[in-house]
């Protein structure tokens, strides 16, 4: 009995070490993994009740912010808050810096609505979100060919950006769950020049297996087939244990995120 008690006590720190980092309203395994990937990058967060709300729609401003943070440029946003280019993105709008970076930044990937407005609080449509992702990957209107948005959607299907997504009505709002899958597909994609997109975000190592997650909750030691690492920001979900994929580290060797392959094999 004493031995059993000792074993149980010893197991408690390991169980508490790495929180699940998941959301109670996500029941789909694939979606949970996509959200976990983006949560580590700081792209996704829950609401005040700790829920993800995968079926809620996103605004154009919210999608721009997600893309800028995924690109690792979120820290630069305060420098762009005093620059306005659309009359409906005022000096008090919460996303003004992100929108300026998305339209005029080094990696610009969107434009206004054709009436000199950006409409930041309008729902982002499937067509708009896919177009932004394709532009981040280096594609332009000339590459998409035919009329918008059919050309971009066709190109996205060809490049496997829409795997796992059902894009029926191109003008329908994109949900938070769909956006998570689209952004993870982008992480796994090749750029127009054939290079790996995820490799532009840091040091990317393929075919890495997550073996365990230990240490204290603050340490979140990630034990992998490529060695042991610490998380750069948010910890890694224990749902990643046993999966093979791409490990993305920053310049200091800390893990930014882990992108599982699509086989689902554990």
PDB file of C-alpha atoms in Angstrom:
ATOM      1  CA  UNK A   1       0.000   0.000   0.000  1.00  0.00           C
ATOM      2  CA  UNK A   2       2.844   2.374   0.854  1.00  0.00           C
ATOM      3  CA  UNK A   3       4.545   1.577  -2.445  1.00  0.00           C
ATOM      4  CA  UNK A   4       1.341   2.295  -4.371  1.00  0.00           C
ATOM      5  CA  UNK A   5       0.899   5.572  -2.518  1.00  0.00           C
ATOM      6  CA  UNK A   6       4.473   6.573  -3.314  1.00  0.00           C
ATOM      7  CA  UNK A   7       3.960   5.821  -6.991  1.00  0.00           C
ATOM      8  CA  UNK A   8       0.763   7.884  -7.095  1.00  0.00           C
ATOM      9  CA  UNK A   9       2.411  10.845  -5.363  1.00  0.00           C
ATOM     10  CA  UNK A  10       5.353  10.688  -7.757  1.00  0.00           C
ATOM     11  CA  UNK A  11       2.976  10.692 -10.720  1.00  0.00           C
ATOM     12  CA  UNK A  12       1.101  13.832  -9.708  1.00  0.00           C
ATOM     13  CA  UNK A  13       3.735  16.409 -10.804  1.00  0.00           C
ATOM     14  CA  UNK A  14       4.009  14.817 -14.251  1.00  0.00           C
ATOM     15  CA  UNK A  15       0.255  14.887 -14.686  1.00  0.00           C
ATOM     16  CA  UNK A  16       0.079  18.534 -13.696  1.00  0.00           C
ATOM     17  CA  UNK A  17       3.214  19.533 -15.595  1.00  0.00           C
ATOM     18  CA  UNK A  18       1.706  20.013 -19.050  1.00  0.00           C
ATOM     19  CA  UNK A  19      -1.901  21.226 -19.115  1.00  0.00           C
ATOM     20  CA  UNK A  20      -4.164  19.912 -21.845  1.00  0.00           C
ATOM     21  CA  UNK A  21      -4.305  23.388 -23.406  1.00  0.00           C
ATOM     22  CA  UNK A  22      -7.509  22.376 -25.132  1.00  0.00           C
ATOM     23  CA  UNK A  23     -11.014  23.793 -25.351  1.00  0.00           C
ATOM     24  CA  UNK A  24     -14.080  21.985 -23.960  1.00  0.00           C
ATOM     25  CA  UNK A  25     -16.219  22.786 -26.999  1.00  0.00           C
ATOM     26  CA  UNK A  26     -13.859  21.065 -29.475  1.00  0.00           C
ATOM     27  CA  UNK A  27     -14.691  17.401 -29.951  1.00  0.00           C
ATOM     28  CA  UNK A  28     -13.113  16.772 -33.363  1.00  0.00           C
ATOM     29  CA  UNK A  29      -9.575  15.371 -33.088  1.00  0.00           C
ATOM     30  CA  UNK A  30      -8.266  17.030 -36.257  1.00  0.00           C
ATOM     31  CA  UNK A  31      -9.642  20.415 -35.252  1.00  0.00           C
ATOM     32  CA  UNK A  32      -8.184  20.027 -31.758  1.00  0.00           C
ATOM     33  CA  UNK A  33      -4.737  19.482 -33.288  1.00  0.00           C
ATOM     34  CA  UNK A  34      -5.079  22.443 -35.638  1.00  0.00           C
ATOM     35  CA  UNK A  35      -6.110  24.672 -32.757  1.00  0.00           C
ATOM     36  CA  UNK A  36      -3.239  23.371 -30.601  1.00  0.00           C
ATOM     37  CA  UNK A  37      -0.743  24.251 -33.357  1.00  0.00           C
ATOM     38  CA  UNK A  38      -2.037  27.805 -33.601  1.00  0.00           C
ATOM     39  CA  UNK A  39      -2.436  28.232 -29.839  1.00  0.00           C
ATOM     40  CA  UNK A  40       1.298  27.669 -29.380  1.00  0.00           C
ATOM     41  CA  UNK A  41       1.954  30.413 -31.920  1.00  0.00           C
ATOM     42  CA  UNK A  42      -0.376  32.768 -30.073  1.00  0.00           C
ATOM     43  CA  UNK A  43      -2.652  32.965 -33.118  1.00  0.00           C
ATOM     44  CA  UNK A  44      -5.700  31.536 -31.359  1.00  0.00           C
ATOM     45  CA  UNK A  45      -7.223  32.063 -27.956  1.00  0.00           C
ATOM     46  CA  UNK A  46     -10.493  31.238 -26.257  1.00  0.00           C
ATOM     47  CA  UNK A  47     -13.149  33.581 -24.949  1.00  0.00           C
ATOM     48  CA  UNK A  48     -13.585  34.634 -21.325  1.00  0.00           C
ATOM     49  CA  UNK A  49     -15.285  31.300 -20.566  1.00  0.00           C
ATOM     50  CA  UNK A  50     -12.391  29.303 -22.017  1.00  0.00           C
ATOM     51  CA  UNK A  51     -14.278  28.163 -25.119  1.00  0.00           C
ATOM     52  CA  UNK A  52     -13.077  28.248 -28.713  1.00  0.00           C
ATOM     53  CA  UNK A  53     -16.479  28.536 -30.433  1.00  0.00           C
ATOM     54  CA  UNK A  54     -15.434  26.846 -33.708  1.00  0.00           C
ATOM     55  CA  UNK A  55     -18.675  27.690 -35.512  1.00  0.00           C
ATOM     56  CA  UNK A  56     -18.513  31.430 -34.874  1.00  0.00           C
ATOM     57  CA  UNK A  57     -17.521  33.626 -37.801  1.00  0.00           C
ATOM     58  CA  UNK A  58     -14.469  35.876 -38.015  1.00  0.00           C
ATOM     59  CA  UNK A  59     -14.211  39.501 -39.061  1.00  0.00           C
ATOM     60  CA  UNK A  60     -11.775  40.788 -41.664  1.00  0.00           C
ATOM     61  CA  UNK A  61      -9.836  42.549 -38.905  1.00  0.00           C
ATOM     62  CA  UNK A  62      -9.592  39.388 -36.801  1.00  0.00           C
ATOM     63  CA  UNK A  63      -8.301  37.336 -39.723  1.00  0.00           C
ATOM     64  CA  UNK A  64      -5.650  39.970 -40.483  1.00  0.00           C
ATOM     65  CA  UNK A  65      -4.484  39.863 -36.877  1.00  0.00           C
ATOM     66  CA  UNK A  66      -4.277  36.053 -36.913  1.00  0.00           C
ATOM     67  CA  UNK A  67      -2.181  36.109 -40.092  1.00  0.00           C
ATOM     68  CA  UNK A  68       0.196  38.796 -38.805  1.00  0.00           C
ATOM     69  CA  UNK A  69       0.792  36.899 -35.557  1.00  0.00           C
ATOM     70  CA  UNK A  70       1.317  33.628 -37.429  1.00  0.00           C
ATOM     71  CA  UNK A  71       3.966  35.398 -39.516  1.00  0.00           C
ATOM     72  CA  UNK A  72       5.757  36.295 -36.280  1.00  0.00           C
ATOM     73  CA  UNK A  73       5.231  40.035 -36.795  1.00  0.00           C
ATOM     74  CA  UNK A  74       2.817  40.703 -33.955  1.00  0.00           C
ATOM     75  CA  UNK A  75       5.417  42.541 -31.861  1.00  0.00           C
ATOM     76  CA  UNK A  76       5.763  45.138 -34.640  1.00  0.00           C
ATOM     77  CA  UNK A  77       2.077  46.085 -34.630  1.00  0.00           C
ATOM     78  CA  UNK A  78       2.329  49.009 -32.149  1.00  0.00           C
ATOM     79  CA  UNK A  79       4.630  50.842 -34.584  1.00  0.00           C
ATOM     80  CA  UNK A  80       1.822  50.995 -37.165  1.00  0.00           C
ATOM     81  CA  UNK A  81      -1.054  52.183 -35.001  1.00  0.00           C
ATOM     82  CA  UNK A  82      -0.719  55.818 -36.045  1.00  0.00           C
ATOM     83  CA  UNK A  83      -0.951  55.087 -39.769  1.00  0.00           C
ATOM     84  CA  UNK A  84      -4.428  55.113 -41.278  1.00  0.00           C
ATOM     85  CA  UNK A  85      -5.306  54.482 -44.895  1.00  0.00           C
ATOM     86  CA  UNK A  86      -9.042  53.750 -44.714  1.00  0.00           C
ATOM     87  CA  UNK A  87     -11.655  56.163 -43.354  1.00  0.00           C
ATOM     88  CA  UNK A  88     -13.456  53.280 -41.608  1.00  0.00           C
ATOM     89  CA  UNK A  89     -10.281  52.140 -39.801  1.00  0.00           C
ATOM     90  CA  UNK A  90     -10.007  55.024 -37.401  1.00  0.00           C
ATOM     91  CA  UNK A  91      -7.226  55.950 -35.008  1.00  0.00           C
ATOM     92  CA  UNK A  92      -9.169  54.212 -32.240  1.00  0.00           C
ATOM     93  CA  UNK A  93      -9.940  50.934 -34.003  1.00  0.00           C
ATOM     94  CA  UNK A  94      -8.337  48.046 -32.108  1.00  0.00           C
ATOM     95  CA  UNK A  95      -6.946  46.414 -35.292  1.00  0.00           C
ATOM     96  CA  UNK A  96      -5.626  49.504 -37.092  1.00  0.00           C
ATOM     97  CA  UNK A  97      -1.979  48.402 -36.811  1.00  0.00           C
ATOM     98  CA  UNK A  98      -2.661  44.871 -38.017  1.00  0.00           C
ATOM     99  CA  UNK A  99      -4.716  46.140 -40.950  1.00  0.00           C
ATOM    100  CA  UNK A 100      -2.005  48.577 -42.025  1.00  0.00           C
ATOM    101  CA  UNK A 101       0.584  45.763 -41.928  1.00  0.00           C
ATOM    102  CA  UNK A 102      -1.705  43.467 -43.924  1.00  0.00           C
ATOM    103  CA  UNK A 103      -2.267  46.093 -46.631  1.00  0.00           C
ATOM    104  CA  UNK A 104       1.051  47.956 -46.726  1.00  0.00           C
ATOM    105  CA  UNK A 105       3.535  45.813 -44.817  1.00  0.00           C
ATOM    106  CA  UNK A 106       6.520  43.840 -46.029  1.00  0.00           C
ATOM    107  CA  UNK A 107       4.294  40.777 -46.556  1.00  0.00           C
ATOM    108  CA  UNK A 108       1.141  42.570 -47.726  1.00  0.00           C
ATOM    109  CA  UNK A 109      -1.672  40.185 -48.473  1.00  0.00           C
ATOM    110  CA  UNK A 110      -4.958  42.056 -48.690  1.00  0.00           C
ATOM    111  CA  UNK A 111      -6.581  45.219 -50.039  1.00  0.00           C
ATOM    112  CA  UNK A 112      -9.646  47.351 -49.403  1.00  0.00           C
ATOM    113  CA  UNK A 113     -13.144  46.657 -50.645  1.00  0.00           C
ATOM    114  CA  UNK A 114     -13.000  48.803 -53.789  1.00  0.00           C
ATOM    115  CA  UNK A 115     -14.941  51.712 -52.285  1.00  0.00           C
ATOM    116  CA  UNK A 116     -11.977  53.122 -50.373  1.00  0.00           C
ATOM    117  CA  UNK A 117     -13.180  51.257 -47.287  1.00  0.00           C
ATOM    118  CA  UNK A 118     -11.750  48.208 -45.557  1.00  0.00           C
ATOM    119  CA  UNK A 119     -14.853  47.152 -43.641  1.00  0.00           C
ATOM    120  CA  UNK A 120     -12.807  45.709 -40.728  1.00  0.00           C
ATOM    121  CA  UNK A 121     -15.829  44.513 -38.756  1.00  0.00           C
ATOM    122  CA  UNK A 122     -17.529  42.733 -41.653  1.00  0.00           C
ATOM    123  CA  UNK A 123     -17.340  38.947 -41.675  1.00  0.00           C
ATOM    124  CA  UNK A 124     -14.424  37.589 -43.670  1.00  0.00           C
ATOM    125  CA  UNK A 125     -15.721  35.336 -46.435  1.00  0.00           C
ATOM    126  CA  UNK A 126     -14.291  32.010 -47.553  1.00  0.00           C
ATOM    127  CA  UNK A 127     -13.097  33.629 -50.776  1.00  0.00           C
ATOM    128  CA  UNK A 128     -11.385  36.518 -48.992  1.00  0.00           C
ATOM    129  CA  UNK A 129      -9.609  34.285 -46.462  1.00  0.00           C
ATOM    130  CA  UNK A 130      -8.350  31.855 -49.121  1.00  0.00           C
ATOM    131  CA  UNK A 131      -7.128  34.763 -51.259  1.00  0.00           C
ATOM    132  CA  UNK A 132      -5.178  36.233 -48.346  1.00  0.00           C
ATOM    133  CA  UNK A 133      -3.528  32.891 -47.603  1.00  0.00           C
ATOM    134  CA  UNK A 134      -2.519  32.414 -51.240  1.00  0.00           C
ATOM    135  CA  UNK A 135      -0.994  35.909 -51.345  1.00  0.00           C
ATOM    136  CA  UNK A 136       0.976  35.191 -48.167  1.00  0.00           C
ATOM    137  CA  UNK A 137       2.411  32.192 -50.016  1.00  0.00           C
ATOM    138  CA  UNK A 138       3.586  34.502 -52.794  1.00  0.00           C
ATOM    139  CA  UNK A 139       0.836  34.096 -55.383  1.00  0.00           C
ATOM    140  CA  UNK A 140      -0.665  37.071 -57.198  1.00  0.00           C
ATOM    141  CA  UNK A 141      -3.662  37.792 -59.420  1.00  0.00           C
ATOM    142  CA  UNK A 142      -1.633  36.839 -62.496  1.00  0.00           C
ATOM    143  CA  UNK A 143      -1.027  33.355 -61.060  1.00  0.00           C
ATOM    144  CA  UNK A 144      -4.699  32.824 -60.250  1.00  0.00           C
ATOM    145  CA  UNK A 145      -5.773  33.637 -63.780  1.00  0.00           C
ATOM    146  CA  UNK A 146      -9.531  33.672 -64.271  1.00  0.00           C
ATOM    147  CA  UNK A 147     -11.924  36.011 -62.512  1.00  0.00           C
ATOM    148  CA  UNK A 148     -11.890  36.421 -58.761  1.00  0.00           C
ATOM    149  CA  UNK A 149     -12.454  34.457 -56.618  1.00  0.00           C
ATOM    150  CA  UNK A 150     -12.667  31.323 -58.785  1.00  0.00           C
ATOM    151  CA  UNK A 151      -9.046  31.619 -59.880  1.00  0.00           C
ATOM    152  CA  UNK A 152      -7.660  31.761 -56.341  1.00  0.00           C
ATOM    153  CA  UNK A 153      -9.928  28.956 -55.134  1.00  0.00           C
ATOM    154  CA  UNK A 154      -8.902  26.733 -58.035  1.00  0.00           C
ATOM    155  CA  UNK A 155      -5.230  27.431 -57.366  1.00  0.00           C
ATOM    156  CA  UNK A 156      -5.733  26.758 -53.657  1.00  0.00           C
ATOM    157  CA  UNK A 157      -7.292  23.367 -54.411  1.00  0.00           C
ATOM    158  CA  UNK A 158      -4.415  22.515 -56.742  1.00  0.00           C
ATOM    159  CA  UNK A 159      -1.899  23.357 -54.002  1.00  0.00           C
ATOM    160  CA  UNK A 160      -3.908  21.354 -51.409  1.00  0.00           C
ATOM    161  CA  UNK A 161      -4.721  24.418 -49.304  1.00  0.00           C
ATOM    162  CA  UNK A 162      -8.355  23.347 -49.043  1.00  0.00           C
ATOM    163  CA  UNK A 163      -7.789  19.800 -47.762  1.00  0.00           C
ATOM    164  CA  UNK A 164     -10.184  19.073 -44.940  1.00  0.00           C
ATOM    165  CA  UNK A 165     -12.281  22.112 -45.820  1.00  0.00           C
ATOM    166  CA  UNK A 166     -15.691  22.327 -47.441  1.00  0.00           C
ATOM    167  CA  UNK A 167     -15.902  25.609 -49.295  1.00  0.00           C
ATOM    168  CA  UNK A 168     -19.386  25.596 -50.752  1.00  0.00           C
ATOM    169  CA  UNK A 169     -20.622  29.164 -50.816  1.00  0.00           C
ATOM    170  CA  UNK A 170     -17.524  31.268 -51.469  1.00  0.00           C
ATOM    171  CA  UNK A 171     -19.290  34.325 -50.060  1.00  0.00           C
ATOM    172  CA  UNK A 172     -20.267  32.607 -46.801  1.00  0.00           C
ATOM    173  CA  UNK A 173     -18.469  33.731 -43.627  1.00  0.00           C
ATOM    174  CA  UNK A 174     -15.427  31.665 -42.685  1.00  0.00           C
ATOM    175  CA  UNK A 175     -15.765  30.109 -39.248  1.00  0.00           C
ATOM    176  CA  UNK A 176     -13.093  29.983 -36.582  1.00  0.00           C
ATOM    177  CA  UNK A 177     -12.773  26.225 -37.077  1.00  0.00           C
ATOM    178  CA  UNK A 178     -12.363  26.566 -40.839  1.00  0.00           C
ATOM    179  CA  UNK A 179      -9.773  29.303 -40.361  1.00  0.00           C
ATOM    180  CA  UNK A 180      -7.755  27.046 -38.062  1.00  0.00           C
ATOM    181  CA  UNK A 181      -7.620  24.333 -40.724  1.00  0.00           C
ATOM    182  CA  UNK A 182      -6.806  26.810 -43.510  1.00  0.00           C
ATOM    183  CA  UNK A 183      -3.929  28.388 -41.563  1.00  0.00           C
ATOM    184  CA  UNK A 184      -2.503  24.976 -40.632  1.00  0.00           C
ATOM    185  CA  UNK A 185      -2.713  23.951 -44.290  1.00  0.00           C
ATOM    186  CA  UNK A 186      -0.751  27.100 -45.090  1.00  0.00           C
ATOM    187  CA  UNK A 187       1.905  26.159 -42.532  1.00  0.00           C
ATOM    188  CA  UNK A 188       2.322  22.810 -44.272  1.00  0.00           C
ATOM    189  CA  UNK A 189       2.323  24.270 -47.790  1.00  0.00           C
ATOM    190  CA  UNK A 190       5.013  25.232 -50.244  1.00  0.00           C
ATOM    191  CA  UNK A 191       5.422  28.826 -51.341  1.00  0.00           C
ATOM    192  CA  UNK A 192       5.164  29.864 -54.963  1.00  0.00           C
ATOM    193  CA  UNK A 193       8.944  29.472 -55.342  1.00  0.00           C
ATOM    194  CA  UNK A 194       8.732  25.873 -54.092  1.00  0.00           C
ATOM    195  CA  UNK A 195      10.284  26.518 -50.690  1.00  0.00           C
ATOM    196  CA  UNK A 196       8.708  25.453 -47.409  1.00  0.00           C
ATOM    197  CA  UNK A 197       6.525  28.152 -45.875  1.00  0.00           C
ATOM    198  CA  UNK A 198       6.964  27.011 -42.286  1.00  0.00           C
ATOM    199  CA  UNK A 199      10.747  27.214 -42.724  1.00  0.00           C
ATOM    200  CA  UNK A 200      10.411  30.987 -43.214  1.00  0.00           C
ATOM    201  CA  UNK A 201       9.127  31.274 -39.640  1.00  0.00           C
ATOM    202  CA  UNK A 202      12.150  29.747 -37.914  1.00  0.00           C
ATOM    203  CA  UNK A 203      14.188  26.547 -37.837  1.00  0.00           C
ATOM    204  CA  UNK A 204      11.917  23.741 -39.043  1.00  0.00           C
ATOM    205  CA  UNK A 205      12.837  20.082 -38.469  1.00  0.00           C
ATOM    206  CA  UNK A 206      10.753  17.408 -40.208  1.00  0.00           C
ATOM    207  CA  UNK A 207       9.940  13.853 -39.081  1.00  0.00           C
ATOM    208  CA  UNK A 208      10.199  14.704 -35.396  1.00  0.00           C
ATOM    209  CA  UNK A 209       8.209  12.598 -32.929  1.00  0.00           C
ATOM    210  CA  UNK A 210       6.929  14.119 -29.693  1.00  0.00           C
ATOM    211  CA  UNK A 211       7.808  11.551 -27.025  1.00  0.00           C
ATOM    212  CA  UNK A 212       6.613  13.219 -23.830  1.00  0.00           C
ATOM    213  CA  UNK A 213       5.931  16.562 -22.159  1.00  0.00           C
ATOM    214  CA  UNK A 214       7.302  16.962 -18.658  1.00  0.00           C
ATOM    215  CA  UNK A 215       8.891  19.335 -16.200  1.00  0.00           C
ATOM    216  CA  UNK A 216       6.906  21.912 -14.283  1.00  0.00           C
ATOM    217  CA  UNK A 217       3.966  23.741 -15.826  1.00  0.00           C
ATOM    218  CA  UNK A 218       6.232  26.732 -16.349  1.00  0.00           C
ATOM    219  CA  UNK A 219       9.025  24.700 -17.964  1.00  0.00           C
ATOM    220  CA  UNK A 220       6.857  22.546 -20.258  1.00  0.00           C
ATOM    221  CA  UNK A 221       9.827  20.422 -21.343  1.00  0.00           C
ATOM    222  CA  UNK A 222       9.084  18.890 -24.734  1.00  0.00           C
ATOM    223  CA  UNK A 223      10.876  15.572 -25.162  1.00  0.00           C
ATOM    224  CA  UNK A 224      11.230  14.593 -28.815  1.00  0.00           C
ATOM    225  CA  UNK A 225      13.135  12.227 -31.053  1.00  0.00           C
ATOM    226  CA  UNK A 226      15.340  15.221 -31.925  1.00  0.00           C
ATOM    227  CA  UNK A 227      16.126  16.086 -28.294  1.00  0.00           C
ATOM    228  CA  UNK A 228      14.553  18.020 -25.438  1.00  0.00           C
ATOM    229  CA  UNK A 229      13.242  21.568 -25.877  1.00  0.00           C
ATOM    230  CA  UNK A 230      11.383  24.294 -24.024  1.00  0.00           C
ATOM    231  CA  UNK A 231       8.385  26.102 -25.447  1.00  0.00           C
ATOM    232  CA  UNK A 232       8.967  29.666 -26.631  1.00  0.00           C
ATOM    233  CA  UNK A 233       5.613  30.881 -25.346  1.00  0.00           C
ATOM    234  CA  UNK A 234       2.585  28.797 -24.615  1.00  0.00           C
ATOM    235  CA  UNK A 235       3.117  25.161 -23.746  1.00  0.00           C
ATOM    236  CA  UNK A 236       2.412  22.220 -25.992  1.00  0.00           C
ATOM    237  CA  UNK A 237      -0.782  20.207 -25.656  1.00  0.00           C
ATOM    238  CA  UNK A 238      -0.351  16.660 -24.382  1.00  0.00           C
ATOM    239  CA  UNK A 239      -2.515  15.625 -27.338  1.00  0.00           C
ATOM    240  CA  UNK A 240       0.651  15.952 -29.442  1.00  0.00           C
ATOM    241  CA  UNK A 241       2.438  13.117 -27.623  1.00  0.00           C
ATOM    242  CA  UNK A 242       3.136  10.243 -29.992  1.00  0.00           C
ATOM    243  CA  UNK A 243       2.653  12.269 -33.174  1.00  0.00           C
ATOM    244  CA  UNK A 244       5.188  12.792 -35.941  1.00  0.00           C
ATOM    245  CA  UNK A 245       5.522  16.145 -37.653  1.00  0.00           C
ATOM    246  CA  UNK A 246       7.502  19.361 -38.090  1.00  0.00           C
ATOM    247  CA  UNK A 247       9.041  21.053 -35.061  1.00  0.00           C
ATOM    248  CA  UNK A 248       9.411  24.819 -35.439  1.00  0.00           C
ATOM    249  CA  UNK A 249      11.956  26.579 -33.226  1.00  0.00           C
ATOM    250  CA  UNK A 250      12.933  30.219 -32.870  1.00  0.00           C
ATOM    251  CA  UNK A 251      16.444  31.658 -33.104  1.00  0.00           C
ATOM    252  CA  UNK A 252      17.104  30.738 -29.463  1.00  0.00           C
ATOM    253  CA  UNK A 253      16.149  27.106 -29.921  1.00  0.00           C
ATOM    254  CA  UNK A 254      12.779  27.357 -28.178  1.00  0.00           C
ATOM    255  CA  UNK A 255       9.785  25.603 -29.732  1.00  0.00           C
ATOM    256  CA  UNK A 256       7.326  27.968 -31.418  1.00  0.00           C
ATOM    257  CA  UNK A 257       4.944  25.188 -32.449  1.00  0.00           C
ATOM    258  CA  UNK A 258       4.664  21.605 -33.665  1.00  0.00           C
ATOM    259  CA  UNK A 259       2.791  20.774 -36.877  1.00  0.00           C
ATOM    260  CA  UNK A 260       1.675  17.104 -36.967  1.00  0.00           C
ATOM    261  CA  UNK A 261       1.580  15.352 -40.307  1.00  0.00           C
ATOM    262  CA  UNK A 262      -1.823  14.444 -41.685  1.00  0.00           C
ATOM    263  CA  UNK A 263      -1.550  10.679 -41.271  1.00  0.00           C
ATOM    264  CA  UNK A 264      -2.870  10.731 -37.727  1.00  0.00           C
ATOM    265  CA  UNK A 265      -0.563   7.810 -36.954  1.00  0.00           C
ATOM    266  CA  UNK A 266       0.538   7.599 -33.320  1.00  0.00           C
TER     267      UNK A 266
END
